[in-house]
Amino acid sequence: MPVVGLVVHECLFALRIVWAPKIKGIEYETIFEDLSNKSPSLLHYNPVHKKVPILIHNGKLIVESLVILEYIDETWKETSLLSEDLYERAMARFWAKFGDDKVVTSIFQGFFLKEGKEKKKAMVEAMKHLQFLEDKLKGKRLFGGERIGFVDLALGWLANFISIFEEVVGLKIVDEDKFPLLSEWMKEFSDSPIIKDNWPPQDKMIAKFHALYDATIAAAAASK
Amino acid sequence: MPVVGLVVHECLFALRIVWAPKIKGIEYETIFEDLSNKSPSLLHYNPVHKKVPILIHNGKLIVESLVILEYIDETWKETSLLSEDLYERAMARFWAKFGDDKVVTSIFQGFFLKEGKEKKKAMVEAMKHLQFLEDKLKGKRLFGGERIGFVDLALGWLANFISIFEEVVGLKIVDEDKFPLLSEWMKEFSDSPIIKDNWPPQDKMIAKFHALYDATIAAAAASK
């Protein structure tokens, strides 16, 4: 029985667990869930969060995408994502978490969800967070050095979603002049063979985020 | 040079990195920071978050308490906190994260920070989250089984802070009838030798949280 992953395309955290098994050459099946119509298997497998992504391996399920990513790395040791160096491992875990907790939140709030003062504050935060990532890339092609590592996969959503956000909200977020290394990394990462072949359809993603953005604006206007 | 940890007593996430090195018998020094007057060394060592806890080992610093906990476990392998079983390791990481993301947030919002409908909703969430923890303890003395493990240390704040919260807000949160296993675990955990000897002074903690709670109530009243 192959390893199975349940994911949705519009989830920022899902693609990392589509990419990781392919990088490692694991026999792997991806099932795309529709969150507006949750399948019985999703509710059965993840009663705590009722969320994807989920990895099913040997009949057991693992949830939380970074936990899954680390499980994949520990179980299939070929083409390892985390360094053997213990300090480097800790740093990779830190930056992956920083991406999920800080970068995602500030970009969503700054460019998507909030208005007025809160929006402005979150936008400033987002720029500060992106600057930390820019600094991390000094002297490196990828966060993992010469090949894709744990942090590259964890931040992969940036390469994938930023251009969608930018198109939907009509603003430049990762500016090439301001963030040259991050812009270069986004190209480098998304042009890598396995990543490129497993990229969600951009036009559908834009349509979904447009609908979400319009609904957010309408809800904000209605609550005024 | 011993390993050094920078922590504050009132931080829910700090005690885990005081307990872990002691459980492993590492030569370890704890520095207690005052967050209202951040030391130059804190600002120097953690420019990203400017937050504690921090671990300093071989002149390098690690931040984020769960990242630190895992670093400690990988570096000093004696009395391991995470199981050797890869699925169990993933589960431990999941529940530790669940504690930090879901349980902390719902308890703080439900019993401390929010008012009205939001408060009620968060209280319901908090009870649901505590029930998941109660279920995890079926047939076990501790989350780690017969000895303290990764999840016990990660959830240690519950054993420590719940009685403080309860005293400050005047409500029972972890009721013995509703959560008998969790109540038993809280006693078992806090009575363990190393945990007991490294418990912050309860009266000072109550005074601090009382002040915080009163300020929150006053701010909420002023904004009405």
Short mmCIF file of C-alpha atoms in Angstrom, two decimals:
data_model
loop_
_atom_site.label_atom_id
_atom_site.label_comp_id
_atom_site.label_asym_id
_atom_site.label_seq_id
_atom_site.Cartn_x
_atom_site.Cartn_y
_atom_site.Cartn_z
CA MET A 1 0.00 0.00 0.00
CA PRO A 2 1.50 3.34 -0.97
CA VAL A 3 1.78 6.26 1.39
CA VAL A 4 -1.29 8.47 1.01
CA GLY A 5 -1.59 12.20 1.54
CA LEU A 6 -4.88 14.08 1.83
CA VAL A 7 -4.44 17.70 0.79
CA VAL A 8 -6.21 20.68 -0.81
CA HIS A 9 -4.65 22.90 -3.42
CA GLU A 10 -5.56 26.20 -1.79
CA CYS A 11 -3.92 25.24 1.51
CA LEU A 12 -0.61 27.03 2.00
CA PHE A 13 0.75 24.20 4.08
CA ALA A 14 -0.24 21.24 1.92
CA LEU A 15 2.18 21.38 -0.98
CA ARG A 16 5.21 20.69 1.23
CA ILE A 17 3.91 17.18 1.85
CA VAL A 18 3.26 16.65 -1.86
CA TRP A 19 6.81 17.74 -2.74
CA ALA A 20 8.73 15.95 0.04
CA PRO A 21 7.81 12.33 -0.86
CA LYS A 22 8.53 13.04 -4.54
CA ILE A 23 11.95 14.49 -3.73
CA LYS A 24 12.67 11.31 -1.79
CA GLY A 25 11.26 9.06 -4.50
CA ILE A 26 8.64 7.45 -2.24
CA GLU A 27 5.70 5.64 -3.86
CA TYR A 28 3.03 8.12 -2.90
CA GLU A 29 -0.57 8.91 -3.71
CA THR A 30 -2.14 12.33 -3.25
CA ILE A 31 -5.89 12.67 -2.67
CA PHE A 32 -7.30 16.17 -3.13
CA GLU A 33 -10.03 16.95 -0.62
CA ASP A 34 -12.84 19.45 -1.08
CA LEU A 35 -13.10 21.34 2.21
CA SER A 36 -16.59 22.64 1.45
CA ASN A 37 -17.71 19.01 1.37
CA LYS A 38 -15.51 17.09 3.80
CA SER A 39 -15.26 13.40 3.03
CA PRO A 40 -16.11 10.76 5.66
CA SER A 41 -12.50 9.56 5.47
CA LEU A 42 -11.24 13.04 6.40
CA LEU A 43 -13.58 13.27 9.40
CA HIS A 44 -12.63 9.74 10.38
CA TYR A 45 -8.90 10.27 10.08
CA ASN A 46 -8.63 13.69 11.65
CA PRO A 47 -11.26 14.11 14.37
CA VAL A 48 -9.13 16.64 16.29
CA HIS A 49 -8.76 19.33 13.66
CA LYS A 50 -10.93 17.95 10.82
CA LYS A 51 -8.29 19.53 8.65
CA VAL A 52 -5.88 18.57 5.93
CA PRO A 53 -3.09 17.85 5.18
CA ILE A 54 -2.96 14.32 6.55
CA LEU A 55 -0.40 11.62 5.83
CA ILE A 56 -1.47 7.99 6.07
CA HIS A 57 1.36 5.48 6.41
CA ASN A 58 1.05 1.85 7.55
CA GLY A 59 -2.60 2.54 8.41
CA LYS A 60 -1.65 5.29 10.85
CA LEU A 61 -2.25 8.95 10.29
CA ILE A 62 -0.06 11.95 10.94
CA VAL A 63 -1.41 15.50 10.97
CA GLU A 64 0.14 19.00 11.00
CA SER A 65 2.20 19.64 7.91
CA LEU A 66 5.53 20.38 9.64
CA VAL A 67 5.11 17.30 11.83
CA ILE A 68 4.40 15.29 8.65
CA LEU A 69 7.44 16.79 6.93
CA GLU A 70 9.69 15.75 9.80
CA TYR A 71 8.10 12.28 9.91
CA ILE A 72 8.78 11.83 6.19
CA ASP A 73 12.39 12.94 6.71
CA GLU A 74 12.94 10.55 9.62
CA THR A 75 11.23 7.59 7.94
CA TRP A 76 12.80 7.83 4.47
CA LYS A 77 16.35 8.95 5.05
CA GLU A 78 17.40 9.28 1.39
CA THR A 79 17.85 12.90 0.17
CA SER A 80 17.48 14.22 3.71
CA LEU A 81 15.74 17.54 4.24
CA LEU A 82 17.19 18.33 7.67
CA SER A 83 20.95 18.60 8.19
CA GLU A 84 22.80 16.07 10.39
CA ASP A 85 24.21 19.02 12.33
CA LEU A 86 22.06 19.45 15.44
CA TYR A 87 22.30 23.23 15.53
CA GLU A 88 21.36 23.45 11.83
CA ARG A 89 18.40 21.14 12.48
CA ALA A 90 17.18 23.42 15.29
CA MET A 91 17.60 26.50 13.08
CA ALA A 92 15.63 24.85 10.25
CA ARG A 93 12.80 24.02 12.65
CA PHE A 94 12.86 27.59 13.95
CA TRP A 95 12.64 29.19 10.47
CA ALA A 96 9.94 26.79 9.32
CA LYS A 97 7.88 27.72 12.38
CA PHE A 98 8.69 31.40 11.88
CA GLY A 99 7.30 31.11 8.35
CA ASP A 100 4.07 29.47 9.49
CA ASP A 101 3.47 31.61 12.56
CA LYS A 102 4.83 35.02 11.67
CA VAL A 103 5.17 35.39 7.90
CA VAL A 104 1.82 33.79 7.01
CA THR A 105 -0.06 35.77 9.66
CA SER A 106 1.44 39.16 8.87
CA ILE A 107 0.99 38.78 5.10
CA PHE A 108 -2.61 37.61 5.44
CA GLN A 109 -3.50 40.34 7.91
CA GLY A 110 -1.53 43.05 6.14
CA PHE A 111 -2.67 42.38 2.60
CA PHE A 112 -5.88 40.46 2.92
CA LEU A 113 -7.85 40.39 6.12
CA LYS A 114 -7.43 43.59 8.10
CA GLU A 115 -8.29 47.22 7.50
CA GLY A 116 -7.04 50.61 8.68
CA LYS A 117 -4.49 50.80 11.46
CA GLU A 118 -4.33 47.04 11.97
CA LYS A 119 -3.66 46.55 8.25
CA LYS A 120 -0.86 49.09 8.27
CA LYS A 121 0.76 47.56 11.35
CA ALA A 122 0.61 44.06 9.86
CA MET A 123 2.07 45.31 6.57
CA VAL A 124 5.06 46.76 8.43
CA GLU A 125 5.44 43.46 10.29
CA ALA A 126 5.24 41.50 7.03
CA MET A 127 8.06 43.58 5.50
CA LYS A 128 10.18 43.03 8.61
CA HIS A 129 9.57 39.29 8.45
CA LEU A 130 10.43 39.12 4.75
CA GLN A 131 13.64 41.03 5.50
CA PHE A 132 14.65 38.30 7.96
CA LEU A 133 14.19 35.74 5.19
CA GLU A 134 16.13 37.93 2.74
CA ASP A 135 19.02 38.07 5.25
CA LYS A 136 18.93 34.28 5.68
CA LEU A 137 19.65 33.87 1.96
CA LYS A 138 22.90 35.85 1.95
CA GLY A 139 25.55 33.74 0.21
CA LYS A 140 23.07 30.94 -0.57
CA ARG A 141 21.01 29.90 -3.59
CA LEU A 142 18.44 28.10 -1.46
CA PHE A 143 17.66 28.04 2.26
CA GLY A 144 19.02 24.49 2.23
CA GLY A 145 22.26 25.67 0.55
CA GLU A 146 22.84 23.97 -2.79
CA ARG A 147 19.77 21.75 -2.67
CA ILE A 148 16.18 22.02 -1.48
CA GLY A 149 15.88 21.45 2.26
CA PHE A 150 13.34 21.57 5.09
CA VAL A 151 13.04 25.38 5.12
CA ASP A 152 12.69 25.60 1.32
CA LEU A 153 9.74 23.21 1.41
CA ALA A 154 8.23 24.91 4.46
CA LEU A 155 8.45 28.33 2.77
CA GLY A 156 7.49 26.97 -0.64
CA TRP A 157 4.04 28.56 -0.29
CA LEU A 158 5.73 31.97 -0.59
CA ALA A 159 7.07 31.14 -4.07
CA ASN A 160 3.67 29.80 -4.99
CA PHE A 161 1.19 32.20 -3.39
CA ILE A 162 2.84 35.60 -3.38
CA SER A 163 2.22 36.24 -7.06
CA ILE A 164 -1.41 35.16 -6.55
CA PHE A 165 -1.83 37.52 -3.60
CA GLU A 166 -0.18 40.28 -5.57
CA GLU A 167 -2.53 39.82 -8.49
CA VAL A 168 -5.63 39.62 -6.28
CA VAL A 169 -4.87 42.63 -4.06
CA GLY A 170 -3.14 44.64 -6.78
CA LEU A 171 -0.01 45.35 -4.72
CA LYS A 172 3.61 44.23 -4.98
CA ILE A 173 4.63 42.37 -1.82
CA VAL A 174 8.01 40.83 -2.62
CA ASP A 175 9.64 43.61 -4.61
CA GLU A 176 12.75 42.64 -6.59
CA ASP A 177 14.62 45.80 -5.59
CA LYS A 178 13.79 45.45 -1.92
CA PHE A 179 14.15 41.66 -1.70
CA PRO A 180 16.51 40.60 -4.51
CA LEU A 181 17.65 37.35 -2.89
CA LEU A 182 14.14 36.29 -1.94
CA SER A 183 12.89 37.09 -5.45
CA GLU A 184 15.74 35.04 -6.91
CA TRP A 185 14.98 32.17 -4.53
CA MET A 186 11.30 32.20 -5.55
CA LYS A 187 12.31 31.71 -9.20
CA GLU A 188 15.01 29.16 -8.39
CA PHE A 189 12.68 27.13 -6.17
CA SER A 190 9.66 27.15 -8.46
CA ASP A 191 11.80 26.22 -11.47
CA SER A 192 13.23 23.11 -9.75
CA PRO A 193 12.08 19.92 -11.53
CA ILE A 194 9.89 18.27 -8.87
CA ILE A 195 8.46 21.55 -7.61
CA LYS A 196 7.58 22.75 -11.11
CA ASP A 197 5.79 19.49 -11.94
CA ASN A 198 3.62 19.70 -8.83
CA TRP A 199 2.44 23.26 -8.95
CA PRO A 200 -1.31 23.89 -8.60
CA PRO A 201 -3.10 25.48 -11.58
CA GLN A 202 -2.41 29.21 -11.16
CA ASP A 203 -5.62 30.45 -12.86
CA LYS A 204 -7.85 28.38 -10.56
CA MET A 205 -5.94 29.60 -7.51
CA ILE A 206 -6.34 33.22 -8.59
CA ALA A 207 -10.09 32.71 -9.07
CA LYS A 208 -10.41 31.11 -5.58
CA PHE A 209 -8.44 33.85 -3.83
CA HIS A 210 -10.30 36.54 -5.74
CA ALA A 211 -13.60 35.14 -4.46
CA LEU A 212 -12.19 34.96 -0.93
CA TYR A 213 -10.85 38.51 -1.11
CA ASP A 214 -14.14 39.91 -2.45
CA ALA A 215 -16.05 38.13 0.33
CA THR A 216 -13.66 39.58 2.94
CA ILE A 217 -14.08 43.12 1.59
CA ALA A 218 -17.88 42.71 1.46
CA ALA A 219 -17.99 41.39 5.04
CA ALA A 220 -15.82 44.30 6.27
CA ALA A 221 -18.08 46.84 4.47
CA ALA A 222 -21.24 45.22 5.90
CA SER A 223 -19.92 45.37 9.47
CA LYS A 224 -19.18 49.13 9.28
CA MET B 1 31.15 26.64 29.93
CA PRO B 2 27.77 25.36 31.09
CA VAL B 3 24.68 25.48 28.95
CA VAL B 4 22.77 28.68 29.71
CA GLY B 5 19.02 29.28 29.50
CA LEU B 6 17.40 32.72 29.58
CA VAL B 7 13.83 32.46 30.87
CA VAL B 8 11.13 34.31 32.81
CA HIS B 9 8.97 32.71 35.46
CA GLU B 10 5.66 33.99 34.16
CA CYS B 11 6.25 32.54 30.70
CA LEU B 12 4.16 29.44 30.09
CA PHE B 13 6.73 28.03 27.73
CA ALA B 14 9.89 28.65 29.71
CA LEU B 15 9.77 26.01 32.41
CA ARG B 16 10.08 23.13 29.95
CA ILE B 17 13.62 24.22 29.18
CA VAL B 18 14.45 24.53 32.87
CA TRP B 19 13.15 21.01 33.56
CA ALA B 20 14.58 19.19 30.53
CA PRO B 21 18.31 19.76 31.21
CA LYS B 22 17.82 18.82 34.86
CA ILE B 23 16.05 15.58 33.93
CA LYS B 24 19.02 14.78 31.70
CA GLY B 25 21.57 15.80 34.32
CA ILE B 26 23.20 18.47 32.16
CA GLU B 27 25.37 21.13 33.83
CA TYR B 28 23.04 24.05 33.25
CA GLU B 29 22.61 27.62 34.38
CA THR B 30 19.29 29.47 34.31
CA ILE B 31 19.20 33.26 34.01
CA PHE B 32 15.88 34.87 34.84
CA GLU B 33 15.14 37.84 32.60
CA ASP B 34 12.90 40.78 33.45
CA LEU B 35 10.82 41.44 30.35
CA SER B 36 9.86 44.94 31.47
CA ASN B 37 13.56 45.78 31.35
CA LYS B 38 15.12 43.65 28.62
CA SER B 39 18.83 43.07 29.08
CA PRO B 40 21.32 43.92 26.33
CA SER B 41 22.24 40.22 26.14
CA LEU B 42 18.60 39.30 25.41
CA LEU B 43 18.36 41.89 22.62
CA HIS B 44 21.73 40.76 21.30
CA TYR B 45 20.92 37.06 21.36
CA ASN B 46 17.39 37.17 20.05
CA PRO B 47 16.97 40.04 17.57
CA VAL B 48 14.14 38.26 15.70
CA HIS B 49 11.64 37.87 18.50
CA LYS B 50 13.37 39.72 21.37
CA LYS B 51 11.75 37.03 23.46
CA VAL B 52 12.71 34.35 25.92
CA PRO B 53 13.27 31.46 26.41
CA ILE B 54 16.66 31.18 24.77
CA LEU B 55 19.20 28.40 25.09
CA ILE B 56 22.87 29.20 24.65
CA HIS B 57 25.13 26.24 23.92
CA ASN B 58 28.68 26.36 22.54
CA GLY B 59 28.22 30.11 22.00
CA LYS B 60 25.22 29.56 19.71
CA LEU B 61 21.68 30.38 20.58
CA ILE B 62 18.48 28.46 20.02
CA VAL B 63 15.05 30.07 20.35
CA GLU B 64 11.45 28.79 20.47
CA SER B 65 10.86 26.55 23.46
CA LEU B 66 9.75 23.43 21.54
CA VAL B 67 12.69 23.79 19.16
CA ILE B 68 14.96 24.10 22.22
CA LEU B 69 13.36 21.06 23.83
CA GLU B 70 14.01 18.96 20.74
CA TYR B 71 17.58 20.30 20.47
CA ILE B 72 18.23 19.30 24.09
CA ASP B 73 16.82 15.84 23.40
CA GLU B 74 18.95 15.32 20.29
CA THR B 75 22.13 16.70 21.86
CA TRP B 76 22.03 14.88 25.19
CA LYS B 77 20.58 11.47 24.45
CA GLU B 78 20.43 10.18 28.04
CA THR B 79 16.88 9.91 29.49
CA SER B 80 15.35 10.64 26.11
CA LEU B 81 12.16 12.66 25.96
CA LEU B 82 11.00 11.54 22.51
CA SER B 83 10.42 7.86 21.75
CA GLU B 84 12.62 6.00 19.25
CA ASP B 85 9.44 4.95 17.44
CA LEU B 86 8.95 7.38 14.52
CA TYR B 87 5.16 7.42 14.73
CA GLU B 88 5.30 8.09 18.47
CA ARG B 89 7.77 10.91 17.85
CA ALA B 90 5.40 12.50 15.34
CA MET B 91 2.48 12.14 17.74
CA ALA B 92 4.46 13.76 20.57
CA ARG B 93 5.34 16.70 18.31
CA PHE B 94 1.69 16.99 17.30
CA TRP B 95 0.36 17.07 20.88
CA ALA B 96 3.04 19.49 22.04
CA LYS B 97 2.07 21.84 19.22
CA PHE B 98 -1.63 21.26 19.94
CA GLY B 99 -0.98 22.35 23.52
CA ASP B 100 0.83 25.53 22.50
CA ASP B 101 -1.47 26.52 19.64
CA LYS B 102 -4.91 25.34 20.70
CA VAL B 103 -5.03 24.75 24.45
CA VAL B 104 -3.11 27.88 25.46
CA THR B 105 -5.12 30.11 23.10
CA SER B 106 -8.57 28.80 24.04
CA ILE B 107 -7.87 28.92 27.78
CA PHE B 108 -6.46 32.44 27.62
CA GLN B 109 -9.29 33.72 25.44
CA GLY B 110 -12.01 31.80 27.28
CA PHE B 111 -11.00 32.63 30.83
CA PHE B 112 -8.86 35.69 30.58
CA LEU B 113 -8.88 37.90 27.53
CA LYS B 114 -12.24 37.88 25.78
CA GLU B 115 -15.73 38.98 26.73
CA GLY B 116 -19.29 38.05 25.74
CA LYS B 117 -19.87 35.72 22.79
CA GLU B 118 -16.17 35.35 21.98
CA LYS B 119 -15.47 34.36 25.59
CA LYS B 120 -18.22 31.75 25.58
CA LYS B 121 -17.06 30.28 22.29
CA ALA B 122 -13.45 30.06 23.49
CA MET B 123 -14.56 28.43 26.77
CA VAL B 124 -16.37 25.72 24.81
CA GLU B 125 -13.25 25.25 22.68
CA ALA B 126 -11.05 25.05 25.78
CA MET B 127 -13.23 22.29 27.27
CA LYS B 128 -13.07 20.37 23.99
CA HIS B 129 -9.30 20.68 23.90
CA LEU B 130 -8.93 19.55 27.51
CA GLN B 131 -11.13 16.55 26.68
CA PHE B 132 -8.67 15.52 23.95
CA LEU B 133 -5.89 15.59 26.54
CA GLU B 134 -8.04 13.63 29.00
CA ASP B 135 -8.58 10.95 26.32
CA LYS B 136 -4.85 10.79 25.60
CA LEU B 137 -4.22 9.78 29.22
CA LYS B 138 -6.45 6.68 29.16
CA GLY B 139 -4.43 3.76 30.53
CA LYS B 140 -1.41 5.96 31.27
CA ARG B 141 0.01 7.70 34.33
CA LEU B 142 1.85 10.29 32.26
CA PHE B 143 1.70 11.36 28.60
CA GLY B 144 5.13 9.75 28.26
CA GLY B 145 3.84 6.49 29.80
CA GLU B 146 5.72 5.51 32.95
CA ARG B 147 8.15 8.41 32.87
CA ILE B 148 8.08 12.09 31.96
CA GLY B 149 8.40 12.64 28.21
CA PHE B 150 8.28 15.39 25.61
CA VAL B 151 4.50 15.98 25.88
CA ASP B 152 4.58 16.05 29.69
CA LEU B 153 7.19 18.81 29.64
CA ALA B 154 5.40 20.67 26.85
CA LEU B 155 2.09 20.57 28.78
CA GLY B 156 3.77 21.17 32.12
CA TRP B 157 2.43 24.74 32.14
CA LEU B 158 -1.07 23.27 32.59
CA ALA B 159 -0.11 21.63 35.87
CA ASN B 160 1.55 24.84 36.95
CA PHE B 161 -0.75 27.60 35.72
CA ILE B 162 -4.26 26.20 35.84
CA SER B 163 -4.57 26.59 39.61
CA ILE B 164 -3.26 30.15 39.29
CA PHE B 165 -5.79 30.97 36.56
CA GLU B 166 -8.53 29.37 38.62
CA GLU B 167 -7.65 31.46 41.67
CA VAL B 168 -7.39 34.70 39.67
CA VAL B 169 -10.61 34.33 37.65
CA GLY B 170 -12.55 32.54 40.39
CA LEU B 171 -13.63 29.65 38.16
CA LYS B 172 -12.78 25.95 38.07
CA ILE B 173 -11.24 25.03 34.71
CA VAL B 174 -9.90 21.50 35.14
CA ASP B 175 -12.65 19.93 37.23
CA GLU B 176 -11.78 16.60 38.89
CA ASP B 177 -15.15 15.06 38.01
CA LYS B 178 -14.99 16.13 34.39
CA PHE B 179 -11.28 15.53 33.85
CA PRO B 180 -10.21 12.89 36.41
CA LEU B 181 -7.17 11.64 34.45
CA LEU B 182 -5.92 15.13 33.67
CA SER B 183 -6.37 16.16 37.32
CA GLU B 184 -4.45 13.07 38.42
CA TRP B 185 -1.70 13.80 35.87
CA MET B 186 -1.37 17.38 37.15
CA LYS B 187 -0.71 16.06 40.66
CA GLU B 188 1.57 13.26 39.47
CA PHE B 189 3.60 15.59 37.27
CA SER B 190 3.98 18.42 39.75
CA ASP B 191 4.97 15.99 42.53
CA SER B 192 7.81 14.49 40.48
CA PRO B 193 11.19 15.25 42.09
CA ILE B 194 12.81 17.51 39.47
CA ILE B 195 9.57 19.28 38.56
CA LYS B 196 8.71 19.97 42.20
CA ASP B 197 12.15 21.43 42.91
CA ASN B 198 11.88 23.84 39.98
CA TRP B 199 8.45 25.27 40.48
CA PRO B 200 8.10 29.07 40.45
CA PRO B 201 6.86 30.74 43.65
CA GLN B 202 3.06 30.36 43.49
CA ASP B 203 2.21 33.51 45.48
CA LYS B 204 4.28 35.75 43.20
CA MET B 205 2.69 34.17 40.14
CA ILE B 206 -0.80 34.76 41.52
CA ALA B 207 0.03 38.41 42.21
CA LYS B 208 1.39 38.87 38.66
CA PHE B 209 -1.60 37.27 36.97
CA HIS B 210 -4.00 39.16 39.24
CA ALA B 211 -2.46 42.43 38.08
CA LEU B 212 -2.64 41.29 34.45
CA TYR B 213 -6.26 40.20 34.81
CA ASP B 214 -7.30 43.47 36.47
CA ALA B 215 -5.58 45.46 33.71
CA THR B 216 -7.39 43.40 31.05
CA ILE B 217 -10.78 43.97 32.70
CA ALA B 218 -10.09 47.70 33.06
CA ALA B 219 -9.03 47.98 29.40
CA ALA B 220 -12.16 46.13 28.28
CA ALA B 221 -14.40 48.42 30.40
CA ALA B 222 -12.65 51.55 29.07
CA SER B 223 -13.15 50.50 25.44
CA LYS B 224 -16.93 50.04 25.84
#
